[in-house]
């Protein structure tokens, strides 16, 4: 199916339901090479990154990464991305495919502004592939092809290593499923070789876009363009945890005054989880469903829970967990219950 200018597999032979459940129970391989990968070099790379995003990049330890938000002057979310302070001499940034062009334009423009005032910063766009191995047996599968000890690699941390004989791979313990997993940035010329090695393990199935979407929704994770966009603020989206304490005080990121005012005054609408309704009536990745009190932005039948789940935005007064709302889907009324997220407990790995 078309996705952000790419042609992506919706599902493989096993089908969406089986693929989703296999990821929760064992392990699946996702090709996410459509994501934009950028390196930021120079002594002013942290200053550069913090002029664009809300996170405290300076506090990241070597090898540590964080989910952060690229914001505009209106406080809207331009993109959500992962920034890693690598053990080498650069920041490693992974951005959404649908935002690649605008993100790159913003980053290049800001780099040029800083360079003009004597700052040392420059960008390199990687042509690496990106493979995501996700599920409870990921560590067992991947450890067989690593000399490094995966037990020492915590969630949101990253190393550069050889993976199943392929040198120069960046392994980051993260993912978009709520399960323990890694994303492997691999030189494009050896991506097929590595994918075939991983898929040679009977435990590993290939998984497509349909499973990726239902897995991330069960984990309460946002899809850019559906659940967050340039009209959505971090306060409305329930993403204020991405703002570092120092950054809140300094208010030196785009849209800081608007975002912090919303925190003080409370946003008028909030992102919530919903159960019930009739999201099964809606294909995946479709347009929002209207409610009298707000909008449903993502929804599907949950393969893990056997009931319909969704997320969306409602007026703050209706956002309390346990509130019953009426949702209209194709001119039919359905009841939905405001439900705490994640719908399925996350299994992120923290090293002891």
Short mmCIF file of C-alpha atoms in Angstrom, two decimals:
data_model
loop_
_atom_site.label_atom_id
_atom_site.label_comp_id
_atom_site.label_asym_id
_atom_site.label_seq_id
_atom_site.Cartn_x
_atom_site.Cartn_y
_atom_site.Cartn_z
CA UNK A 1 0.00 0.00 0.00
CA UNK A 2 1.16 3.62 -0.49
CA UNK A 3 2.56 5.17 2.70
CA UNK A 4 4.35 8.54 2.84
CA UNK A 5 5.60 8.16 -0.72
CA UNK A 6 6.75 4.57 -0.19
CA UNK A 7 5.19 1.25 -1.17
CA UNK A 8 4.93 -0.83 2.00
CA UNK A 9 3.67 -4.37 2.66
CA UNK A 10 0.36 -4.34 4.52
CA UNK A 11 0.82 -7.94 5.63
CA UNK A 12 2.57 -11.15 4.61
CA UNK A 13 1.18 -14.65 4.08
CA UNK A 14 0.25 -15.24 7.71
CA UNK A 15 -2.28 -12.37 7.69
CA UNK A 16 -2.69 -9.44 10.04
CA UNK A 17 -4.21 -11.18 13.08
CA UNK A 18 -1.67 -14.02 13.19
CA UNK A 19 1.22 -11.60 12.58
CA UNK A 20 0.11 -9.29 15.39
CA UNK A 21 -0.26 -12.12 17.90
CA UNK A 22 3.05 -13.68 16.84
CA UNK A 23 4.80 -10.38 17.63
CA UNK A 24 3.24 -10.33 21.10
CA UNK A 25 4.15 -13.97 21.77
CA UNK A 26 7.42 -14.47 19.90
CA UNK A 27 9.21 -12.17 17.43
CA UNK A 28 8.64 -10.33 14.12
CA UNK A 29 10.81 -8.41 11.67
CA UNK A 30 9.58 -5.08 10.27
CA UNK A 31 11.28 -3.21 7.43
CA UNK A 32 11.10 0.44 8.50
CA UNK A 33 13.69 1.76 6.05
CA UNK A 34 11.25 4.50 5.02
CA UNK A 35 12.18 6.41 8.20
CA UNK A 36 14.59 9.34 7.79
CA UNK A 37 17.98 8.79 9.47
CA UNK A 38 20.27 11.78 10.05
CA UNK A 39 23.58 12.35 11.82
CA UNK A 40 24.37 15.72 13.39
CA UNK A 41 28.07 16.58 13.81
CA UNK A 42 29.98 19.50 15.34
CA UNK A 43 30.73 20.92 18.79
CA UNK A 44 27.42 22.86 18.72
CA UNK A 45 25.26 19.85 17.78
CA UNK A 46 23.39 19.82 21.12
CA UNK A 47 22.71 23.57 20.94
CA UNK A 48 21.42 23.02 17.38
CA UNK A 49 19.12 20.15 18.35
CA UNK A 50 17.73 21.91 21.42
CA UNK A 51 16.82 24.94 19.28
CA UNK A 52 14.36 22.68 17.43
CA UNK A 53 13.03 20.13 19.96
CA UNK A 54 11.57 20.14 23.48
CA UNK A 55 13.80 17.44 25.01
CA UNK A 56 16.84 17.81 27.25
CA UNK A 57 19.43 16.52 24.78
CA UNK A 58 22.35 17.80 26.88
CA UNK A 59 21.46 15.44 29.73
CA UNK A 60 21.60 12.29 27.56
CA UNK A 61 24.42 9.96 28.55
CA UNK A 62 26.68 8.54 25.82
CA UNK A 63 24.68 5.91 23.96
CA UNK A 64 21.33 7.10 25.37
CA UNK A 65 18.40 8.31 23.28
CA UNK A 66 15.02 9.90 23.88
CA UNK A 67 11.71 10.40 22.13
CA UNK A 68 11.28 14.13 21.59
CA UNK A 69 9.06 16.55 19.68
CA UNK A 70 9.96 19.02 16.97
CA UNK A 71 7.62 21.98 17.58
CA UNK A 72 6.59 25.14 15.74
CA UNK A 73 6.12 28.67 17.09
CA UNK A 74 2.40 27.96 17.69
CA UNK A 75 3.28 25.05 19.97
CA UNK A 76 2.20 22.48 17.37
CA UNK A 77 4.00 19.17 16.86
CA UNK A 78 5.92 19.20 13.56
CA UNK A 79 7.16 15.65 14.16
CA UNK A 80 7.99 13.16 16.88
CA UNK A 81 11.49 11.76 16.56
CA UNK A 82 14.18 9.85 18.43
CA UNK A 83 17.47 11.62 19.17
CA UNK A 84 20.42 9.55 20.40
CA UNK A 85 23.64 10.91 21.87
CA UNK A 86 25.91 8.29 20.31
CA UNK A 87 29.11 6.89 21.77
CA UNK A 88 30.78 8.36 18.68
CA UNK A 89 31.04 12.06 17.76
CA UNK A 90 27.47 12.79 16.63
CA UNK A 91 23.76 12.78 17.39
CA UNK A 92 21.68 10.16 15.56
CA UNK A 93 18.16 11.28 14.64
CA UNK A 94 15.31 9.09 13.34
CA UNK A 95 12.29 10.96 11.91
CA UNK A 96 8.97 9.88 10.42
CA UNK A 97 8.86 9.20 6.69
CA UNK A 98 5.83 11.43 6.17
CA UNK A 99 7.72 14.33 7.76
CA UNK A 100 11.10 13.67 6.12
CA UNK A 101 11.04 16.55 3.63
CA UNK A 102 9.85 19.21 6.07
CA UNK A 103 12.10 17.95 8.89
CA UNK A 104 15.14 18.04 6.64
CA UNK A 105 14.27 21.52 5.39
CA UNK A 106 13.90 22.77 8.97
CA UNK A 107 17.14 21.13 10.13
CA UNK A 108 19.13 22.36 7.14
CA UNK A 109 17.73 25.87 7.51
CA UNK A 110 18.56 26.02 11.20
CA UNK A 111 22.05 24.59 10.61
CA UNK A 112 22.70 27.30 8.01
CA UNK A 113 21.54 30.01 10.45
CA UNK A 114 23.87 28.75 13.16
CA UNK A 115 26.78 28.32 10.75
CA UNK A 116 26.32 31.95 9.66
CA UNK A 117 26.92 33.06 13.26
CA UNK A 118 30.04 30.91 13.63
CA UNK A 119 28.54 27.76 15.16
CA UNK A 120 30.02 24.36 14.35
CA UNK A 121 27.26 22.03 13.16
CA UNK A 122 26.62 19.99 10.03
CA UNK A 123 24.23 17.25 8.90
CA UNK A 124 24.64 13.93 7.12
CA UNK A 125 21.60 12.07 5.75
CA UNK A 126 22.12 8.31 5.93
CA UNK A 127 21.02 5.95 3.19
CA UNK A 128 21.03 3.02 5.66
CA UNK A 129 18.16 0.58 5.82
CA UNK A 130 16.33 0.22 9.15
CA UNK A 131 15.10 -3.16 10.40
CA UNK A 132 12.98 -3.52 13.55
CA UNK A 133 13.06 -6.85 15.40
CA UNK A 134 10.24 -6.85 17.96
CA UNK A 135 8.83 -9.29 20.48
CA UNK A 136 9.58 -11.21 23.69
CA UNK A 137 12.06 -13.59 22.01
CA UNK A 138 13.99 -10.76 20.26
CA UNK A 139 16.93 -10.93 22.69
CA UNK A 140 17.30 -14.69 22.28
CA UNK A 141 17.26 -14.40 18.48
CA UNK A 142 19.59 -11.40 18.21
CA UNK A 143 22.09 -12.47 20.87
CA UNK A 144 23.09 -15.41 18.66
CA UNK A 145 24.46 -12.91 16.12
CA UNK A 146 26.13 -10.46 18.54
CA UNK A 147 29.39 -10.46 20.49
CA UNK A 148 27.99 -7.66 22.72
CA UNK A 149 25.85 -8.63 25.72
CA UNK A 150 22.26 -7.55 25.03
CA UNK A 151 21.45 -7.89 28.73
CA UNK A 152 23.48 -4.71 29.28
CA UNK A 153 21.58 -2.70 26.67
CA UNK A 154 18.60 -0.88 28.23
CA UNK A 155 15.53 0.53 26.51
CA UNK A 156 16.38 3.67 24.48
CA UNK A 157 20.12 2.90 24.48
CA UNK A 158 22.25 2.28 21.41
CA UNK A 159 25.52 0.65 20.32
CA UNK A 160 27.37 0.25 17.03
CA UNK A 161 28.35 -3.36 16.44
CA UNK A 162 28.51 -6.31 14.04
CA UNK A 163 25.20 -8.15 13.62
CA UNK A 164 25.29 -11.67 12.16
CA UNK A 165 28.56 -10.82 10.40
CA UNK A 166 27.39 -7.46 9.04
CA UNK A 167 29.70 -4.70 10.38
CA UNK A 168 28.80 -1.10 11.17
CA UNK A 169 25.23 -1.69 12.39
CA UNK A 170 23.63 0.61 14.97
CA UNK A 171 21.44 -1.38 17.35
CA UNK A 172 18.99 0.72 19.38
CA UNK A 173 16.75 -0.95 21.97
CA UNK A 174 13.43 0.62 21.07
CA UNK A 175 10.45 0.08 18.78
CA UNK A 176 6.86 0.84 18.00
CA UNK A 177 5.06 -2.23 19.34
CA UNK A 178 5.27 -1.93 23.14
CA UNK A 179 7.35 -5.12 23.21
CA UNK A 180 11.05 -5.52 23.92
CA UNK A 181 12.74 -4.85 20.61
CA UNK A 182 15.52 -3.25 18.63
CA UNK A 183 15.86 -1.12 15.54
CA UNK A 184 18.95 -1.96 13.50
CA UNK A 185 20.39 0.68 11.18
CA UNK A 186 22.29 -1.34 8.58
CA UNK A 187 24.28 -0.31 5.48
CA UNK A 188 21.76 -0.51 2.62
CA UNK A 189 23.88 -2.90 0.55
CA UNK A 190 23.77 -5.54 3.30
CA UNK A 191 20.17 -5.06 4.47
CA UNK A 192 18.81 -8.01 2.49
CA UNK A 193 21.61 -10.25 3.78
CA UNK A 194 20.83 -9.33 7.39
CA UNK A 195 17.05 -9.62 6.91
CA UNK A 196 17.47 -13.10 5.40
CA UNK A 197 19.68 -14.15 8.32
CA UNK A 198 17.03 -13.04 10.80
CA UNK A 199 14.14 -14.55 8.85
CA UNK A 200 16.09 -17.80 8.70
CA UNK A 201 15.30 -18.24 12.38
CA UNK A 202 11.93 -20.11 12.60
CA UNK A 203 10.94 -17.91 15.55
CA UNK A 204 10.99 -14.77 13.34
CA UNK A 205 8.14 -13.88 10.98
CA UNK A 206 8.01 -10.89 8.62
CA UNK A 207 5.39 -8.32 9.66
CA UNK A 208 3.80 -5.48 7.71
CA UNK A 209 2.08 -2.16 8.18
CA UNK A 210 -1.24 -3.55 9.47
CA UNK A 211 0.38 -5.33 12.44
CA UNK A 212 2.63 -2.33 13.08
CA UNK A 213 -0.43 -0.10 13.38
CA UNK A 214 -2.52 -2.34 15.63
CA UNK A 215 0.49 -3.14 17.86
CA UNK A 216 1.37 0.55 18.38
CA UNK A 217 -2.28 1.40 19.10
CA UNK A 218 -2.50 -1.31 21.78
CA UNK A 219 0.68 0.23 23.26
CA UNK A 220 -0.94 3.70 23.27
CA UNK A 221 1.64 5.12 20.85
CA UNK A 222 0.80 7.99 18.49
CA UNK A 223 0.88 7.84 14.70
CA UNK A 224 2.04 11.16 13.27
CA UNK A 225 -0.57 12.65 10.96
CA UNK A 226 -3.39 10.81 12.74
CA UNK A 227 -2.99 11.31 16.49
CA UNK A 228 -0.57 14.25 16.49
CA UNK A 229 0.17 16.97 13.95
CA UNK A 230 1.00 20.67 13.68
CA UNK A 231 -2.38 21.63 15.18
CA UNK A 232 -1.76 19.47 18.27
CA UNK A 233 0.32 20.60 21.26
CA UNK A 234 2.31 18.37 23.64
CA UNK A 235 -0.08 19.31 26.48
CA UNK A 236 -3.15 18.23 24.48
CA UNK A 237 -1.46 15.03 23.31
CA UNK A 238 -0.40 13.94 26.81
CA UNK A 239 3.25 14.16 25.79
CA UNK A 240 4.50 16.69 28.34
CA UNK A 241 6.79 13.98 29.73
CA UNK A 242 9.00 14.61 26.67
CA UNK A 243 9.86 18.10 27.99
CA UNK A 244 12.98 18.12 30.15
CA UNK A 245 12.76 20.02 33.47
CA UNK A 246 15.56 22.38 32.43
CA UNK A 247 13.83 23.10 29.12
CA UNK A 248 10.53 23.93 30.86
CA UNK A 249 12.33 26.48 32.99
CA UNK A 250 14.44 27.94 30.16
CA UNK A 251 11.46 28.03 27.74
CA UNK A 252 13.95 28.11 24.87
CA UNK A 253 12.22 25.80 22.37
CA UNK A 254 9.77 26.76 19.59
CA UNK A 255 6.27 27.47 20.92
CA UNK A 256 7.40 27.38 24.57
CA UNK A 257 5.18 30.26 25.75
CA UNK A 258 2.03 28.69 24.27
CA UNK A 259 2.83 25.18 25.50
CA UNK A 260 3.71 26.23 29.06
CA UNK A 261 0.62 28.49 29.25
CA UNK A 262 -1.49 25.45 28.35
CA UNK A 263 0.14 23.46 31.13
CA UNK A 264 -0.68 26.19 33.64
CA UNK A 265 -4.23 26.80 32.46
CA UNK A 266 -4.95 23.15 31.47
CA UNK A 267 -5.63 22.32 27.80
CA UNK A 268 -9.23 22.46 26.59
CA UNK A 269 -8.93 19.04 24.93
CA UNK A 270 -6.96 15.89 25.72
CA UNK A 271 -5.87 12.71 23.96
CA UNK A 272 -7.59 9.70 25.52
CA UNK A 273 -7.92 5.97 25.01
CA UNK A 274 -11.32 4.51 24.16
CA UNK A 275 -12.77 0.99 24.26
CA UNK A 276 -16.03 -0.16 22.73
CA UNK A 277 -17.39 1.78 19.79
CA UNK A 278 -17.18 0.30 16.31
CA UNK A 279 -13.65 0.86 15.06
CA UNK A 280 -13.88 -2.48 13.26
CA UNK A 281 -16.21 -0.65 10.87
CA UNK A 282 -13.26 1.55 9.91
CA UNK A 283 -10.27 0.27 7.90
CA UNK A 284 -6.84 0.96 9.40
CA UNK A 285 -5.20 4.31 8.71
CA UNK A 286 -8.41 6.08 7.68
CA UNK A 287 -9.81 9.53 8.32
CA UNK A 288 -11.00 10.48 11.81
CA UNK A 289 -14.45 9.63 13.16
CA UNK A 290 -16.41 12.53 14.65
CA UNK A 291 -17.83 12.56 18.16
CA UNK A 292 -20.07 15.17 19.74
CA UNK A 293 -17.27 15.98 22.18
CA UNK A 294 -14.25 15.47 19.93
CA UNK A 295 -12.58 13.28 17.31
CA UNK A 296 -11.42 9.67 17.09
CA UNK A 297 -8.00 9.67 15.40
CA UNK A 298 -7.05 5.95 15.43
CA UNK A 299 -9.07 2.82 15.97
CA UNK A 300 -9.15 -0.91 15.28
CA UNK A 301 -10.23 -4.24 16.76
CA UNK A 302 -7.52 -5.26 19.25
CA UNK A 303 -6.21 -8.74 18.40
CA UNK A 304 -4.73 -9.13 21.90
CA UNK A 305 -7.84 -8.03 23.83
CA UNK A 306 -10.64 -9.17 21.52
CA UNK A 307 -12.44 -5.82 21.69
CA UNK A 308 -12.41 -2.50 19.86
CA UNK A 309 -9.87 0.13 20.93
CA UNK A 310 -9.17 3.66 19.80
CA UNK A 311 -7.60 6.95 20.74
CA UNK A 312 -8.76 10.45 20.05
CA UNK A 313 -9.27 13.94 21.44
CA UNK A 314 -12.15 14.93 23.70
CA UNK A 315 -13.03 18.06 25.62
CA UNK A 316 -11.05 18.00 28.87
CA UNK A 317 -14.24 17.86 30.93
CA UNK A 318 -15.03 14.45 29.33
CA UNK A 319 -11.49 13.02 29.54
CA UNK A 320 -11.68 11.26 32.92
CA UNK A 321 -11.10 7.49 32.81
CA UNK A 322 -14.43 5.64 33.02
CA UNK A 323 -16.45 8.34 31.23
CA UNK A 324 -18.97 6.95 28.71
CA UNK A 325 -19.17 8.77 25.36
CA UNK A 326 -21.35 8.39 22.29
CA UNK A 327 -19.54 7.93 19.00
CA UNK A 328 -21.14 8.13 15.57
CA UNK A 329 -19.72 5.79 12.91
CA UNK A 330 -21.44 5.75 9.51
CA UNK A 331 -24.50 7.47 10.98
CA UNK A 332 -24.88 4.84 13.74
CA UNK A 333 -24.45 5.61 17.44
CA UNK A 334 -22.07 3.52 19.55
CA UNK A 335 -21.03 3.75 23.20
CA UNK A 336 -17.32 4.09 24.03
CA UNK A 337 -15.57 4.15 27.39
CA UNK A 338 -12.62 6.45 28.16
CA UNK A 339 -9.87 3.98 29.06
CA UNK A 340 -6.36 4.35 30.46
CA UNK A 341 -3.51 3.68 28.01
CA UNK A 342 -1.57 1.62 27.16
CA UNK A 343 -4.35 -0.87 26.49
CA UNK A 344 -1.79 -3.73 26.62
CA UNK A 345 1.05 -3.44 29.20
CA UNK A 346 4.38 -2.49 27.64
CA UNK A 347 7.41 -4.78 28.00
CA UNK A 348 10.33 -2.36 27.57
CA UNK A 349 13.61 -3.80 28.87
CA UNK A 350 15.58 -2.04 31.59
CA UNK A 351 19.03 -3.51 32.33
CA UNK A 352 19.72 -4.30 35.98
#
